[in-house]
PDB file of C-alpha atoms and ligand atoms in Angstrom:
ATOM      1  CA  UNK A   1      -2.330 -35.231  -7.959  1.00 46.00           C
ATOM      2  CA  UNK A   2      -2.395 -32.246  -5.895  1.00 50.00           C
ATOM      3  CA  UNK A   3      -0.916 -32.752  -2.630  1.00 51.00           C
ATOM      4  CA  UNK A   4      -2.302 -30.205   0.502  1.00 66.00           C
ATOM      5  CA  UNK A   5      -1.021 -29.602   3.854  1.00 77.00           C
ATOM      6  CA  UNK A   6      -2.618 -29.230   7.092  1.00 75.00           C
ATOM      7  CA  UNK A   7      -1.764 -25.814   6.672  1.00 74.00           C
ATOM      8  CA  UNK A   8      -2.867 -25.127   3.734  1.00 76.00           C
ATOM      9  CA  UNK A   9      -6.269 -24.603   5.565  1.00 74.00           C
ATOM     10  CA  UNK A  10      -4.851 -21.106   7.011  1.00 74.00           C
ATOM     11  CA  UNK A  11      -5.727 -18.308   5.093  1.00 82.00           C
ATOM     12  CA  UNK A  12      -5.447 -14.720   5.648  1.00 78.00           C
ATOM     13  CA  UNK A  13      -7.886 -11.768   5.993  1.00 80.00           C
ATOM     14  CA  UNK A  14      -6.169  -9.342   4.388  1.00 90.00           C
ATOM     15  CA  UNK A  15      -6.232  -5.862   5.699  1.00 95.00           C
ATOM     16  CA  UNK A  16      -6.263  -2.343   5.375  1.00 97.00           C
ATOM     17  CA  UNK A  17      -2.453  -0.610   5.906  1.00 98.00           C
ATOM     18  CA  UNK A  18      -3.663   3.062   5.884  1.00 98.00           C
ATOM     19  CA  UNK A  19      -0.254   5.784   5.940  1.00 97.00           C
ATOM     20  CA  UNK A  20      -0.886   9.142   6.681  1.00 96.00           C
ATOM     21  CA  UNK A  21       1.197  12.192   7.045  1.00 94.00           C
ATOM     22  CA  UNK A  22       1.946  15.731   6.058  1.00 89.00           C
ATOM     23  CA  UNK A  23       3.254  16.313   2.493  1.00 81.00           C
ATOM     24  CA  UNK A  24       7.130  16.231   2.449  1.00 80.00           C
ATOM     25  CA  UNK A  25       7.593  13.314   5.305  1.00 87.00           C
ATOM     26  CA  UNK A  26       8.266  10.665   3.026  1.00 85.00           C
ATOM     27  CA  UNK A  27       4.931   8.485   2.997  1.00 89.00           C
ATOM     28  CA  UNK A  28       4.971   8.797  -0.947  1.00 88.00           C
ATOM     29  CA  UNK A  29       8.856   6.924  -1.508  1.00 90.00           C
ATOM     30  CA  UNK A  30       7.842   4.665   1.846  1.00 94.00           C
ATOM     31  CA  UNK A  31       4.937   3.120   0.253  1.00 95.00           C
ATOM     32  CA  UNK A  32       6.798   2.490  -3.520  1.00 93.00           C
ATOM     33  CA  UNK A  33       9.346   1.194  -1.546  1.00 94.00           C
ATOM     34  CA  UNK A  34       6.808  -1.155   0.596  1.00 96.00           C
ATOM     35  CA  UNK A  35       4.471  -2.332  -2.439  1.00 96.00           C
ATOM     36  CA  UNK A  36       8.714  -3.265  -4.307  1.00 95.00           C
ATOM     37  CA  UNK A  37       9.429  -5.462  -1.448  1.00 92.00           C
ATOM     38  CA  UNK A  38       5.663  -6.676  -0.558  1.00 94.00           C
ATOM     39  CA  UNK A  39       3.895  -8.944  -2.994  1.00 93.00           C
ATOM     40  CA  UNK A  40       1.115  -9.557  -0.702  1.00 94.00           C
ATOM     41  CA  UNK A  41       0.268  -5.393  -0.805  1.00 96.00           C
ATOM     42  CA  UNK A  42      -2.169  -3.726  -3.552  1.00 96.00           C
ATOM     43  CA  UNK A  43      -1.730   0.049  -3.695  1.00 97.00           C
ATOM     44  CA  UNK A  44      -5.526   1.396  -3.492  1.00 98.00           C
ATOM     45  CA  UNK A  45      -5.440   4.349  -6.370  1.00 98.00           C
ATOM     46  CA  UNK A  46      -7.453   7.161  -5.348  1.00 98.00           C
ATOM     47  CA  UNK A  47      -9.561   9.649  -7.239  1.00 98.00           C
ATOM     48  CA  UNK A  48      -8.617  13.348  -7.814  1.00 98.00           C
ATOM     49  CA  UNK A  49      -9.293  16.685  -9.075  1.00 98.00           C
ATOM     50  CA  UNK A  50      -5.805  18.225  -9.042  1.00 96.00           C
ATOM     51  CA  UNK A  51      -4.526  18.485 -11.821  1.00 95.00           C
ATOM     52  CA  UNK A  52      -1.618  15.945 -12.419  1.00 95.00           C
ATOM     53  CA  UNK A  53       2.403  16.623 -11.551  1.00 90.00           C
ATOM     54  CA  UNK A  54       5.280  16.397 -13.776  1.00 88.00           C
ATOM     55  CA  UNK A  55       5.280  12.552 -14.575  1.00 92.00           C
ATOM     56  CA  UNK A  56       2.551  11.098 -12.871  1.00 94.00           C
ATOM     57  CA  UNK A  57       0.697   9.258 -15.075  1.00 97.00           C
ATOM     58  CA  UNK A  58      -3.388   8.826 -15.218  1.00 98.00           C
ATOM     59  CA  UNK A  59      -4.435   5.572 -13.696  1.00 97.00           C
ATOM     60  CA  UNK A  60      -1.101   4.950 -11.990  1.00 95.00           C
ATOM     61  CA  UNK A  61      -0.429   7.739  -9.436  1.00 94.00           C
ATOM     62  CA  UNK A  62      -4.236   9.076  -9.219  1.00 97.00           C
ATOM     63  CA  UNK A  63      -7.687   8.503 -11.511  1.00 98.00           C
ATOM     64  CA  UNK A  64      -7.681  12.433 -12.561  1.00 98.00           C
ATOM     65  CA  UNK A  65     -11.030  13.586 -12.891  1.00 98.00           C
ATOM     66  CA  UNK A  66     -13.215  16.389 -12.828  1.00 97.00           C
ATOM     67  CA  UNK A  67     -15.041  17.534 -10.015  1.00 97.00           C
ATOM     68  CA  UNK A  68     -18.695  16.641 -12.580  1.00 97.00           C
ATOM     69  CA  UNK A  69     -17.167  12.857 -12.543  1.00 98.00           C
ATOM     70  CA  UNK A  70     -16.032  13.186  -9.372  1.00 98.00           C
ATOM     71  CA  UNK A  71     -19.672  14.694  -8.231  1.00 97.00           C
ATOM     72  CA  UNK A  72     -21.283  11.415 -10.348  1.00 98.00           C
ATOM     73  CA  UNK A  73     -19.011   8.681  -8.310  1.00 98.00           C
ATOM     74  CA  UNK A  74     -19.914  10.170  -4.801  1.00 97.00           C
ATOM     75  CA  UNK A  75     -23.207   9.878  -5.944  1.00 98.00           C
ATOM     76  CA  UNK A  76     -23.326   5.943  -7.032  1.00 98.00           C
ATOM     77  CA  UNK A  77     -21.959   5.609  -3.466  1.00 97.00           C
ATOM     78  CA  UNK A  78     -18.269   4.121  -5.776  1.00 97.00           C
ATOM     79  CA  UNK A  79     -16.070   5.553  -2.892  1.00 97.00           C
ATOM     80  CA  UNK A  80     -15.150   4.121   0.368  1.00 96.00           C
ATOM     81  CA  UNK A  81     -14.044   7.490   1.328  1.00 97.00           C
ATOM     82  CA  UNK A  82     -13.814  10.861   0.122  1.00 98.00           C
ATOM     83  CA  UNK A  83     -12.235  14.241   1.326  1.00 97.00           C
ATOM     84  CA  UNK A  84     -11.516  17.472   0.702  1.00 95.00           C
ATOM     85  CA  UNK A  85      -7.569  18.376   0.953  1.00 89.00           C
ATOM     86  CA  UNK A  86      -6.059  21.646  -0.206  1.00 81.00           C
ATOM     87  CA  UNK A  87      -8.942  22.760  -2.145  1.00 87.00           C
ATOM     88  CA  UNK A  88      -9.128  19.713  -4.076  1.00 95.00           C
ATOM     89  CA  UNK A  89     -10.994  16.425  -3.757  1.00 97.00           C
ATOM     90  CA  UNK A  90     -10.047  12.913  -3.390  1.00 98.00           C
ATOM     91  CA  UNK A  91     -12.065   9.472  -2.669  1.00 98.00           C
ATOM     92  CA  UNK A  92     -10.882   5.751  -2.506  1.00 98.00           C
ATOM     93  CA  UNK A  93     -12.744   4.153  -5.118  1.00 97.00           C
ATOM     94  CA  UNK A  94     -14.589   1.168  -3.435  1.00 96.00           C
ATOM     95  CA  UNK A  95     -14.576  -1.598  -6.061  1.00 96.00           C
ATOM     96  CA  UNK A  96     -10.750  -2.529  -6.291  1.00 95.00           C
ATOM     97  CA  UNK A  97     -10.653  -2.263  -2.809  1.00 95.00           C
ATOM     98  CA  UNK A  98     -13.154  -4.763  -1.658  1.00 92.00           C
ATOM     99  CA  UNK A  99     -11.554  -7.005  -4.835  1.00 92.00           C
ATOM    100  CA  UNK A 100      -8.543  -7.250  -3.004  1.00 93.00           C
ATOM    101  CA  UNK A 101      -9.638  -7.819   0.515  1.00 90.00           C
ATOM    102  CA  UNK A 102     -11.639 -10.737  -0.884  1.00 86.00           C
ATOM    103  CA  UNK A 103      -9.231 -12.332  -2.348  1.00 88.00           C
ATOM    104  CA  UNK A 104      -7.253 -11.984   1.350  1.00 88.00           C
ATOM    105  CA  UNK A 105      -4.978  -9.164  -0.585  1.00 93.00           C
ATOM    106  CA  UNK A 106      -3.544  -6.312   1.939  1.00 96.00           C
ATOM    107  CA  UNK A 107      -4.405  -3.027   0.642  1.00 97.00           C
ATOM    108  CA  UNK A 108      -2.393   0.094   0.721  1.00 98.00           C
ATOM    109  CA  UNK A 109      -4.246   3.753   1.186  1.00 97.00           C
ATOM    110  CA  UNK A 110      -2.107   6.502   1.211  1.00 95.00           C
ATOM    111  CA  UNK A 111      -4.654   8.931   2.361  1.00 96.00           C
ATOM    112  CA  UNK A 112      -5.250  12.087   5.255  1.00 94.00           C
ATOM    113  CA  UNK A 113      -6.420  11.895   8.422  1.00 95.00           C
ATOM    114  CA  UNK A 114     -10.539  12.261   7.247  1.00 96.00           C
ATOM    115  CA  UNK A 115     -10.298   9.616   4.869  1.00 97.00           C
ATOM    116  CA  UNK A 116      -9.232   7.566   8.045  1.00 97.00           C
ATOM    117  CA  UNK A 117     -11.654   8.309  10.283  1.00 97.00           C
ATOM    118  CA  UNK A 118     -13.956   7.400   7.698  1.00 97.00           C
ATOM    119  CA  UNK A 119     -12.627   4.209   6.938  1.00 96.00           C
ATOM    120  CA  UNK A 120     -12.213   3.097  10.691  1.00 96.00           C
ATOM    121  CA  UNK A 121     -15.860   4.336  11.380  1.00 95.00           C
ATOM    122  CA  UNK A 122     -16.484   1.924   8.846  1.00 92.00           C
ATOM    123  CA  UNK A 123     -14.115  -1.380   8.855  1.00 91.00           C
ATOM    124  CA  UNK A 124     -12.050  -0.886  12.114  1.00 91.00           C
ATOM    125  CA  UNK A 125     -10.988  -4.666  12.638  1.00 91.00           C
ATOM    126  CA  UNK A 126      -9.689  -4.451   9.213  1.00 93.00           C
ATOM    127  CA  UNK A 127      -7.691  -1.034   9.612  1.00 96.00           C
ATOM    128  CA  UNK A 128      -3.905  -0.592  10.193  1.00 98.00           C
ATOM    129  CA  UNK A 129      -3.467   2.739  10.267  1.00 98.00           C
ATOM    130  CA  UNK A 130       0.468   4.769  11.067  1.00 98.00           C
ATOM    131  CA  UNK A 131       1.175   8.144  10.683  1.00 97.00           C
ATOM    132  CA  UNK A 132       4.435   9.796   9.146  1.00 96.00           C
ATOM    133  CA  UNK A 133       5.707  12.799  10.719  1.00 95.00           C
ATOM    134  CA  UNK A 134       8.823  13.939   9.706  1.00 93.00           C
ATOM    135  CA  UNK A 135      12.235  14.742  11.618  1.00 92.00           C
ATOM    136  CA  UNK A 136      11.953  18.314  12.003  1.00 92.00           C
ATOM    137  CA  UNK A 137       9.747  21.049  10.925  1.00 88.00           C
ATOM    138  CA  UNK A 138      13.071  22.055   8.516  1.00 89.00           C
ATOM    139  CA  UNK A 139      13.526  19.126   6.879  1.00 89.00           C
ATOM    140  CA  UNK A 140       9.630  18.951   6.453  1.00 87.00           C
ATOM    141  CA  UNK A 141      10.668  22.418   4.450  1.00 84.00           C
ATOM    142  CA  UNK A 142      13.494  20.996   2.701  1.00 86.00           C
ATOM    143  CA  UNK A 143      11.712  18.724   0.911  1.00 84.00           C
ATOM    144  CA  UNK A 144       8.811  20.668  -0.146  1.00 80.00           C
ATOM    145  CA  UNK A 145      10.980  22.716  -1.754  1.00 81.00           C
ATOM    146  CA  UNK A 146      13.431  20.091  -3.465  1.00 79.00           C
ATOM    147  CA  UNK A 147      10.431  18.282  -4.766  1.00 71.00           C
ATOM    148  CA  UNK A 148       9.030  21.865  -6.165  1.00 65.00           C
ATOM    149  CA  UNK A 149       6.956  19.854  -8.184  1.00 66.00           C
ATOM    150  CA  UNK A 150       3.804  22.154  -7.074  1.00 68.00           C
ATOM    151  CA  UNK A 151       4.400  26.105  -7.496  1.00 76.00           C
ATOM    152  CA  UNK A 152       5.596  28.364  -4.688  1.00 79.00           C
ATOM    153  CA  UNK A 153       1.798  29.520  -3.378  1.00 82.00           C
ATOM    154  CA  UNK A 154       0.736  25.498  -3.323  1.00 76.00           C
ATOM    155  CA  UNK A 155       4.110  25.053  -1.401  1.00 78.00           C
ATOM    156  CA  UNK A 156       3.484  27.881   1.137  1.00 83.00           C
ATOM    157  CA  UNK A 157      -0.275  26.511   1.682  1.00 80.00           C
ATOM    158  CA  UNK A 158       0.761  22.835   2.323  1.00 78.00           C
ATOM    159  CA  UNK A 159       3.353  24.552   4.951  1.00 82.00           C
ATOM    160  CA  UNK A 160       0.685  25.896   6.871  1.00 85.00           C
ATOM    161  CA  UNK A 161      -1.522  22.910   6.528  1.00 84.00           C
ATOM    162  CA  UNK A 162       1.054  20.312   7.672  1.00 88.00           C
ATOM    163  CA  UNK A 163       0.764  21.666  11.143  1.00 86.00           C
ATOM    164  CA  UNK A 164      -2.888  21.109  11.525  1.00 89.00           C
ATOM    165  CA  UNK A 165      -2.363  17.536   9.109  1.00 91.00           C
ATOM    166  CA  UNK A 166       0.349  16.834  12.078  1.00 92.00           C
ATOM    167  CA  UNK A 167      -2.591  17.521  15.322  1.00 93.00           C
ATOM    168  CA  UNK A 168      -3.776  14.251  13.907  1.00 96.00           C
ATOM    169  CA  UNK A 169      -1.017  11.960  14.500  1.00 96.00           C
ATOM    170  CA  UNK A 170      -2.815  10.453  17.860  1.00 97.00           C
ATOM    171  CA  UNK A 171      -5.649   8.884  16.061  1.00 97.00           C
ATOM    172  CA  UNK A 172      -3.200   6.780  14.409  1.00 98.00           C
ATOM    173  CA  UNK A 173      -2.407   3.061  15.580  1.00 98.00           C
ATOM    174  CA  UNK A 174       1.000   3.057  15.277  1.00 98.00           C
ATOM    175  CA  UNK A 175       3.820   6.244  14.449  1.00 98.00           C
ATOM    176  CA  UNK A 176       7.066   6.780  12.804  1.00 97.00           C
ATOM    177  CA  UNK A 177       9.587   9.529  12.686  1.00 96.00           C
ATOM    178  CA  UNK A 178      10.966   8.992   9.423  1.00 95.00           C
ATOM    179  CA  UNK A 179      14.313   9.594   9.549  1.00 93.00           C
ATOM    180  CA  UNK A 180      15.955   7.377   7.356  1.00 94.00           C
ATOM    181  CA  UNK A 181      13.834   5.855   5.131  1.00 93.00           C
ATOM    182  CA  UNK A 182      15.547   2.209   5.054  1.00 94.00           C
ATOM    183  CA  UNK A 183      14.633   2.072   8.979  1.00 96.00           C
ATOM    184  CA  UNK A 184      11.221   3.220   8.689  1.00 97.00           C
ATOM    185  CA  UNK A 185      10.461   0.387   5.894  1.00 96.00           C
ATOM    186  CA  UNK A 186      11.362  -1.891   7.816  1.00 97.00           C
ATOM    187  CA  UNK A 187       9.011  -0.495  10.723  1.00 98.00           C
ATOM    188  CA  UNK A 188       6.594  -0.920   8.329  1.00 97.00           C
ATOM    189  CA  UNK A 189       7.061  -4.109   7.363  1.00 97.00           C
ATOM    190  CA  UNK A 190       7.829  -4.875  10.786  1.00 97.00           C
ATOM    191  CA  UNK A 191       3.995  -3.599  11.802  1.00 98.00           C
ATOM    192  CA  UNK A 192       2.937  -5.639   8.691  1.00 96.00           C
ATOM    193  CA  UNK A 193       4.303  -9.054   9.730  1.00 95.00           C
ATOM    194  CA  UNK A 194       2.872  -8.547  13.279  1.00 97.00           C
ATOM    195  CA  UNK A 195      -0.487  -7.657  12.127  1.00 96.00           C
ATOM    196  CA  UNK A 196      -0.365 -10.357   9.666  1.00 94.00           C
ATOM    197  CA  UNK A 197      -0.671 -12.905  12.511  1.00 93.00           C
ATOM    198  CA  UNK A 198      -3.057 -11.513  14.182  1.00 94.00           C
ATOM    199  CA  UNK A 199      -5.368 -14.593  15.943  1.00 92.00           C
ATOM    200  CA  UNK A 200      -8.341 -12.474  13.885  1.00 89.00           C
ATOM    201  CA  UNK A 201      -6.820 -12.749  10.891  1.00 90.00           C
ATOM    202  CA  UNK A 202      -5.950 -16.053  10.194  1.00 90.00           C
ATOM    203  CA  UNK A 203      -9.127 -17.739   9.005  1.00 88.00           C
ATOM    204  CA  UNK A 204      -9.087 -21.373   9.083  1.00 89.00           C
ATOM    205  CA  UNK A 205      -6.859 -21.843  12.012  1.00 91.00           C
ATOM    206  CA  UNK A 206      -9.547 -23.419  14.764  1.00 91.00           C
ATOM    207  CA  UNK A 207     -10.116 -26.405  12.169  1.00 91.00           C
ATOM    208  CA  UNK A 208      -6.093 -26.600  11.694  1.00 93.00           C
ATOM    209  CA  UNK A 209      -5.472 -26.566  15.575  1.00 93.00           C
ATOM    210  CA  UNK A 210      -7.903 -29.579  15.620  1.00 94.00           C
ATOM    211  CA  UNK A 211      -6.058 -31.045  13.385  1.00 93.00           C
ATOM    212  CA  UNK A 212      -2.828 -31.098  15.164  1.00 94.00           C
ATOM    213  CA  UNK A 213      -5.219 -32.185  18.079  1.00 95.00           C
ATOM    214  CA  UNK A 214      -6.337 -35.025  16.258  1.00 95.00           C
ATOM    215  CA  UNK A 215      -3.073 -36.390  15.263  1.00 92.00           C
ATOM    216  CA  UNK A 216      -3.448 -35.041  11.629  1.00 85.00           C
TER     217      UNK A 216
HETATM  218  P1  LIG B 301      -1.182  14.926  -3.147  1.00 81.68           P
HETATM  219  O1  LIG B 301      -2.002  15.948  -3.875  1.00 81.68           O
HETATM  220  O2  LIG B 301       0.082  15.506  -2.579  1.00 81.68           O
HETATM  221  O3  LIG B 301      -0.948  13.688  -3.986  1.00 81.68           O
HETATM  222  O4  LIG B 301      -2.047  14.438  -1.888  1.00 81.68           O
HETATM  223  C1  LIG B 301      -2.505  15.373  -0.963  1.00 81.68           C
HETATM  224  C2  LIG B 301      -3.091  14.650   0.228  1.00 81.68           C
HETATM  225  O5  LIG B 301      -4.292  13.980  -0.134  1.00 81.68           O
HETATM  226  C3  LIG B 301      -2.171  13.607   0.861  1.00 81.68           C
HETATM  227  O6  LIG B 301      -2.182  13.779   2.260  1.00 81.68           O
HETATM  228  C4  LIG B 301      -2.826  12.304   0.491  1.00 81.68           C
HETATM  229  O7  LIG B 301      -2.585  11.314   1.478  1.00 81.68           O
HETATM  230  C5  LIG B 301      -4.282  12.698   0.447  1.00 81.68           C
HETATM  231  N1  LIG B 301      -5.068  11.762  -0.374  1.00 81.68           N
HETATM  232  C6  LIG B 301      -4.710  11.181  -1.540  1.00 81.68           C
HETATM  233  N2  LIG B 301      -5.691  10.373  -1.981  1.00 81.68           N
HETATM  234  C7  LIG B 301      -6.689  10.442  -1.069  1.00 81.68           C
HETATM  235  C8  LIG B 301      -7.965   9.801  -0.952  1.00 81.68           C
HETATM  236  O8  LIG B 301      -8.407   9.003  -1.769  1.00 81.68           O
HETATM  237  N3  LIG B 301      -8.707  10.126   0.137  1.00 81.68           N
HETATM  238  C9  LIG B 301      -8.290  11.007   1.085  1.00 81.68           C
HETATM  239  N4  LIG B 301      -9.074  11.224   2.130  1.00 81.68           N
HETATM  240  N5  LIG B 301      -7.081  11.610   1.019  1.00 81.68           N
HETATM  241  C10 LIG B 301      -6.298  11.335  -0.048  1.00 81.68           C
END
């Protein structure tokens, strides 16, 4: 027989964890290290039509696409968002999101700033959203160039954009200077656990508090 609890009648709405920041801050490792440690997290994978890095992989990192398919998806209204960023576009597609959620999964974006806006325009009780910066503007440099994944003219273009990516930070709910990247996990996951428990969040708990009230 299957035994439940009182408080087994608590579930959780699960919500949107959006991280935003200026390529080279760190958001990328953050969130692999987050969605290691988090069960409870689903990464949303987003839509693009760059053309892939050195070792990301199709369907893991990014759906790569091109911009007819991409043009096709906006159309049957499949993103949540979408956005233009360094001459390339990008959209969250909608179904695996709203999968999740339903099934009171969290749901990790790593998106920009106008994929934000869009999403809080659109579900703003269920929207977490924390911006990255880094520690300094050299360090920002540092590890644009160390990852030299992209070439030297897509390195000297997200330079220049991370300063205008970086006006943004105030629209955010919550912000971290990542400067060590064990510390700013656990701000994270510290935000996380907080937001978790919001009253909002935790369906069922009226009919468990009568419970208790009752004696049961
Ligand atoms: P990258 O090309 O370096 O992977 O990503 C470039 C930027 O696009 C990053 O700031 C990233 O957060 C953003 N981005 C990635 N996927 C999406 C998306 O689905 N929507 C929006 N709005 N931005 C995205």
């Amino acid at each position: 027989m299957i035994s439940t609890h009182p408080f087994d009648l608590i579930r959780r709405r699960g919500l949107m964890l959006v991280l935003s920041s200026p390529s080279g801050a760190g958001k990328t490792t953050l969130s692999r290290l987050l969605l290691k440690t988090d069960k409870e997290i689903d990464l949303s994978i987003s839509a693009t039509t760059r053309t892939p890095r050195k070792g990301e992989i199709d369907g893991k990192d990014y759906f790569f696409v091109d911009p007819t398919e991409f043009d096709l998806m906006i159309n049957r209204n499949q993103f949540l968002e979408h956005a233009k960023v360094f001459g390339h576009y990008y959209g969250t597609p909608r179904a695996a999101v709203e999968a999740a959620l339903n099934k009171g999964r969290d749901v990790l974006f790593d998106i920009d700033w106008q994929g934000t806006q869009q999403l809080s325009e659109k579900a703003r009780d269920d929207l977490v959203s924390i911006f990255i910066l880094p520690p300094s503007w050299y360090e920002l440099e540092r590890r644009l160039l160390n990852r030299a994944q992209d070439n030297q003219e897509e390195i000297t273009r997200r330079m220049n954009k991370a300063a205008d990516e970086m006006s943004h930070w105030a629209e955010y709910d919550y912000v971290i200077v990542n400067k060590s990247l064990d510390q700013s996990v656990e701000a994270v996951r510290s935000i996380l656990l907080a937001e978790r428990l919001k009253r909002r969040r935790q369906l069922g708990l009226a009919e468990f508090v009568n419970g208790l009230q009752a004696g049961r």
